[in-house]
Short mmCIF file of C-alpha atoms in Angstrom, two decimals:
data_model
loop_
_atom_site.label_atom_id
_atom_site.label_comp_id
_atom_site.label_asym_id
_atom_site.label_seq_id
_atom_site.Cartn_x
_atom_site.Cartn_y
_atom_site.Cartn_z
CA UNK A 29 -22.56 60.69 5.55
CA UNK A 30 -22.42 59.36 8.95
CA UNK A 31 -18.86 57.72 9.78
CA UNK A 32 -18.92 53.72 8.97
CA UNK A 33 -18.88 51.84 12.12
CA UNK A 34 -18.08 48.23 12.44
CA UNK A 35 -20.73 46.97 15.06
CA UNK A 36 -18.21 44.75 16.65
CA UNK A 37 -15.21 43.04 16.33
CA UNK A 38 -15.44 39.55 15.41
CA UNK A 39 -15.57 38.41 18.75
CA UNK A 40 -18.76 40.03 19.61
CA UNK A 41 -20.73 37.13 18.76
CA UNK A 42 -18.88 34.75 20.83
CA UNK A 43 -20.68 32.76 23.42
CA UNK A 44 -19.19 30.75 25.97
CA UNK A 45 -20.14 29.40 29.28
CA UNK A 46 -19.14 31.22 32.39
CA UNK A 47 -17.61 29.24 36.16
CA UNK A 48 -21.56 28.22 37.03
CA UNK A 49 -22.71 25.46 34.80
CA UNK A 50 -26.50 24.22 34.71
CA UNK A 51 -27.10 21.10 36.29
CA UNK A 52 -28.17 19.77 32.23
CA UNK A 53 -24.44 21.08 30.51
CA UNK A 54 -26.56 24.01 29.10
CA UNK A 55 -23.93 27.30 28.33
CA UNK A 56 -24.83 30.30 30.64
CA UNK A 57 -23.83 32.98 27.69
CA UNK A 58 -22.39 36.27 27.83
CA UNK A 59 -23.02 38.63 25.19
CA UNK A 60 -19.98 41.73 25.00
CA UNK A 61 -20.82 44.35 22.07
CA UNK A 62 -18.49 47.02 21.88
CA UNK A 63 -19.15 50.33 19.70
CA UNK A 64 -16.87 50.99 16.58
CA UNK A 65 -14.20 48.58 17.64
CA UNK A 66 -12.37 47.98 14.34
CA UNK A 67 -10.24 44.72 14.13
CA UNK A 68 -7.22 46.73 14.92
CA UNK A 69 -6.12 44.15 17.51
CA UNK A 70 -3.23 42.20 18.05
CA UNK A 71 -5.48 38.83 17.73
CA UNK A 72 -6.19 40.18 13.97
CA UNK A 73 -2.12 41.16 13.50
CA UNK A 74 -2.12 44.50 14.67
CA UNK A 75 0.71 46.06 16.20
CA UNK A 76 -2.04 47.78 18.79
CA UNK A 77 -1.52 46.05 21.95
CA UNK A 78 -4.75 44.67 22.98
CA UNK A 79 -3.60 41.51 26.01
CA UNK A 80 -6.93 41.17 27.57
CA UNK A 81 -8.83 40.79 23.95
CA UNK A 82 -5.87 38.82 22.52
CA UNK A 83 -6.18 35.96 25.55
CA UNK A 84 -10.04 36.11 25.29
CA UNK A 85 -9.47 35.32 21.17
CA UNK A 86 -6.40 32.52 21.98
CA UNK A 87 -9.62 30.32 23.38
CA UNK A 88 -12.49 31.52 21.27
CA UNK A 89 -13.61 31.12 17.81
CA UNK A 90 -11.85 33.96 16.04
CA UNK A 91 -14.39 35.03 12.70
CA UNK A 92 -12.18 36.93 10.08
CA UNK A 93 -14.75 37.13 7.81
CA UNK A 94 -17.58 39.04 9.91
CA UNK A 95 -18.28 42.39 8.30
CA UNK A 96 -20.41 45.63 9.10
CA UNK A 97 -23.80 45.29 7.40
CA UNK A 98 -24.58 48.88 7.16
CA UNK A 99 -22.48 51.89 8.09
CA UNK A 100 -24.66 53.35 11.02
CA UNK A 101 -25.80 51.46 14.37
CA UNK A 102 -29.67 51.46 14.04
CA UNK A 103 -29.49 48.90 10.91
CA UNK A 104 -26.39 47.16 11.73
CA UNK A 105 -27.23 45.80 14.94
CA UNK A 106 -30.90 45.09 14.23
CA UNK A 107 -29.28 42.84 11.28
CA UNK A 108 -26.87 41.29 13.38
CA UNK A 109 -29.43 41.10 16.09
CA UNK A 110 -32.73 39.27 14.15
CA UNK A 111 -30.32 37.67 11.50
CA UNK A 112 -32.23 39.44 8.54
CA UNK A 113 -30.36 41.90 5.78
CA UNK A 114 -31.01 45.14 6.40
CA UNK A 115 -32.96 45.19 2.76
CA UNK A 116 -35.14 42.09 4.56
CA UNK A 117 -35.99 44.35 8.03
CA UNK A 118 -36.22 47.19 5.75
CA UNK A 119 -33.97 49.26 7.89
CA UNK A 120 -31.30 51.54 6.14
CA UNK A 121 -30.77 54.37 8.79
CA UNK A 122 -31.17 55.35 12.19
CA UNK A 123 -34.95 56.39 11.86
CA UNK A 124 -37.57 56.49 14.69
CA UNK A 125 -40.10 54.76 12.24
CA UNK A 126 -37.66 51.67 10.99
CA UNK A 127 -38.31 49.43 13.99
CA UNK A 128 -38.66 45.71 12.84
CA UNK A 129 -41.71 45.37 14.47
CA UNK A 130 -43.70 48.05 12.89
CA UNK A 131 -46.25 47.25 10.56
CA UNK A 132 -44.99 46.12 7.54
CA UNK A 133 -41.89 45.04 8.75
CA UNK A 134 -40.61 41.44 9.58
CA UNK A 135 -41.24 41.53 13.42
CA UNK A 136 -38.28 39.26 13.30
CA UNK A 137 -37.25 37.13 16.50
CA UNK A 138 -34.27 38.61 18.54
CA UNK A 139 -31.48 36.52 19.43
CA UNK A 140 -31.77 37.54 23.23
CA UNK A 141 -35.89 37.08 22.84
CA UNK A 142 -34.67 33.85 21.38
CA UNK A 143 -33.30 32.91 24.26
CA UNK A 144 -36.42 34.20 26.77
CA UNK A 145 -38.29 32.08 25.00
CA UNK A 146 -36.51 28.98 24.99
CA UNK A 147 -36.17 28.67 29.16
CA UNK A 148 -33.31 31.34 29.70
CA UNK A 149 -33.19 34.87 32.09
CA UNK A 150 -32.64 36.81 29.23
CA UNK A 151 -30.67 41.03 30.83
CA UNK A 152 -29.38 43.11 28.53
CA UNK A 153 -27.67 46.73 29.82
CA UNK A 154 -25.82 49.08 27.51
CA UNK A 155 -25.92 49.83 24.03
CA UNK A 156 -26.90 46.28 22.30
CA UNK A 157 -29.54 47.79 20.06
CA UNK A 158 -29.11 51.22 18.99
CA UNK A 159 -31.78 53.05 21.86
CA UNK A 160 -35.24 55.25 21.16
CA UNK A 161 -38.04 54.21 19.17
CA UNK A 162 -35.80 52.20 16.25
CA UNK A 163 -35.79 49.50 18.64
CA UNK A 164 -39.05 49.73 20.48
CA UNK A 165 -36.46 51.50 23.21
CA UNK A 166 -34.07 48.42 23.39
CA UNK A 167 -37.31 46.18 22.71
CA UNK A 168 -38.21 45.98 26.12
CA UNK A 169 -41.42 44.61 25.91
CA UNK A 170 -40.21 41.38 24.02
CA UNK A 171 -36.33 40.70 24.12
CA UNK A 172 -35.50 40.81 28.09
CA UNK A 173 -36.86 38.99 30.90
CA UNK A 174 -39.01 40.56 33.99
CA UNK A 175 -35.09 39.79 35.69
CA UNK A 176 -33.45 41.84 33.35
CA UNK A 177 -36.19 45.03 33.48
CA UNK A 178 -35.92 47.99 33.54
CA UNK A 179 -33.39 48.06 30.88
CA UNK A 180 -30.48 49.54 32.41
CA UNK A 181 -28.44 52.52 31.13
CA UNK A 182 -25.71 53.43 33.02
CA UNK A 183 -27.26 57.15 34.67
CA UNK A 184 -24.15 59.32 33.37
CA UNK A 185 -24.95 58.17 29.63
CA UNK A 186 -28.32 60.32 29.45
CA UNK A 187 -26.62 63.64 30.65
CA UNK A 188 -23.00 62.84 29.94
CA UNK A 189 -21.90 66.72 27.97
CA UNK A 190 -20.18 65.96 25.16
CA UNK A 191 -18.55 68.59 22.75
CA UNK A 192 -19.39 67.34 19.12
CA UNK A 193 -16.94 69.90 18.05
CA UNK A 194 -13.81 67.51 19.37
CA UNK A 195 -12.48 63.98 18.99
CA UNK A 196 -11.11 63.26 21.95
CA UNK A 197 -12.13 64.01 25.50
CA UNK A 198 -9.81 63.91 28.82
CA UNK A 199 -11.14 62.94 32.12
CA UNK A 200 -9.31 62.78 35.44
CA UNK A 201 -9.75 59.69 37.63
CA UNK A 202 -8.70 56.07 36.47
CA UNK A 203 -11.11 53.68 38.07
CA UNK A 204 -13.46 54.94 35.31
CA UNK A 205 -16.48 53.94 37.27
CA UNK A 206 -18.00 57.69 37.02
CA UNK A 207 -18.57 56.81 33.34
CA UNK A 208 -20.90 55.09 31.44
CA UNK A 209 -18.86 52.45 30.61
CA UNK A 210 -17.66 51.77 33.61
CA UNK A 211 -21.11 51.80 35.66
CA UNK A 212 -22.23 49.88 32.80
CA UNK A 213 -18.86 46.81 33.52
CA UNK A 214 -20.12 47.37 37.43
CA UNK A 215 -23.58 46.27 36.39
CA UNK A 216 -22.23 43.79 34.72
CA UNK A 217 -20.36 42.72 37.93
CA UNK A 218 -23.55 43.09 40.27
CA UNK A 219 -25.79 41.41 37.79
CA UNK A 220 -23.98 37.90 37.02
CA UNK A 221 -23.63 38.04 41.16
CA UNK A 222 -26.81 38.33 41.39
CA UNK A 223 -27.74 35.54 39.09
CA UNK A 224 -25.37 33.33 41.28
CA UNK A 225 -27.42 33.57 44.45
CA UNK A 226 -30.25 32.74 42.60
CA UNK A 227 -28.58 29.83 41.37
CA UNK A 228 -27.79 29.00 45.39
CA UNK A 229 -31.29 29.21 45.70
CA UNK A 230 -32.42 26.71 43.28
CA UNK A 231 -33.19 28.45 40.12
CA UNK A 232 -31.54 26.60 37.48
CA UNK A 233 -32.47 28.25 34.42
CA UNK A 234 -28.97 29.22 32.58
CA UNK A 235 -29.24 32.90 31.51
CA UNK A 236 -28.08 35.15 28.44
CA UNK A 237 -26.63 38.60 29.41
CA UNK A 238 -25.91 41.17 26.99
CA UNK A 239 -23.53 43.66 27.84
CA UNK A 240 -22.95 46.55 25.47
CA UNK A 241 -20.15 49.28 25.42
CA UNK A 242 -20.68 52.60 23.99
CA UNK A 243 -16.77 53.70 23.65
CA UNK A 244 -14.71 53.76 21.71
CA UNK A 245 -16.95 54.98 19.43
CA UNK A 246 -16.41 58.76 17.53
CA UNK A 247 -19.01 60.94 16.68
CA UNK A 248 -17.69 61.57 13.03
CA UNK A 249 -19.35 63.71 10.38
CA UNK A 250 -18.28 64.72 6.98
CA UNK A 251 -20.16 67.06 4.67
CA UNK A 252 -20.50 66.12 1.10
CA UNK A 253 -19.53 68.74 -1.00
CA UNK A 254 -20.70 68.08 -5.11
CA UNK A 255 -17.91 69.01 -7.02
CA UNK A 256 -18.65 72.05 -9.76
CA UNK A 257 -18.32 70.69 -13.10
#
């Protein structure tokens, strides 16, 4: 059985509203989902010293009651991501043919296609829903604006050589920017400049970004082994 994973810390579904206000008060809203991050944070009483998420929790709502609706991505985020249970999208596992929209299942509305659809530049980049065909590949063709497309994955994350047989890699370097992650924080960078000229130039529609980490996550397996009776 594939290692539990908590989608998110509780923070994940924070939204606040960035330096550039809309001329109406509307929230621009930043989206941060971060792979397997347990609550083992300072902001939840941990002695693991996490600063930057412990001031970014000292002015945000703080859930302590937000829990992992299934133990593997696929499900989990689509839950967390349409706002149905996993028994309502009829997603369980990370399968190519559980994709919400499918015949048969609830087609549900996303929260970034809820935005799209409600007068925001809706740009996701990362891992927000788990990729392939479980998600219609990131559901392209109905959560993310013409802005925000092609869906961006950072270009080291489709060849990055990873050794399933260890935990824990080393890499030299400490900018980080030759990883996914950090390409993916870069795009993050170039993309809310980007949506600030266009703000200069007199597009006022406030915008949702999703931005979505794949560390720290650990590829964990166990083999279940029935005991002899």
């Amino acid at each position: 059985m594939k290692r539990g994973r908590m989608l998110t810390f509780c923070l994940l579904v924070e939204l606040f509203a960035l330096a550039t206000p809309t001329t109406d008060s509307t929230m621009n809203v930043l989206f941060i989902s971060i792979d397997d991050l347990r609550p083992e944070l300072g902001c939840y009483g941990s002695t693991v010293q996490s600063p930057n998420i412990d001031a970014l929790a000292n002015k945000s709502v703080l859930f302590e009651r937000a829990y992992c609706q299934v133990a593997q991505c696929a499900p989990s985020r689509a839950s967390m991501l349409t706002g149905r249970r996993p028994d309502t999208n009829r997603i369980w596992t990370i399968d190519r043919n559980q994709y919400w929209r499918n015949p048969g299942y609830t087609n549900a509305t996303t929260l970034p296609q809820y935005f799209k659809e409600n007068g925001y530049i809706s740009i996701g980049m990362g891992k927000i829903f788990h990729s392939g065909a479980q998600s219609g590949h990131d559901d392209h063709l109905y959560s993310w604006s013409p802005e925000g497309l092609p869906y961006y994955e950072s270009p080291e994350h489709a060849t990055e050589n990873r050794n399933l047989t260890s935990l824990w890699w080393a890499f030299e370097g400490d900018t980080g920017s030759e990883l996914p992650d950090g390409q993916i924080a870069s795009q993050a960078s170039k993309v809310l400049q980007d949506l600030k000229n266009l703000r200069t130039q007199g597009d006022t529609r406030p915008f949702f970004l999703a931005v979505g980490f794949h560390k720290p996550v650990n590829l964990l397996y166990f083999n279940v082994i029935e005991a002899a009776i």
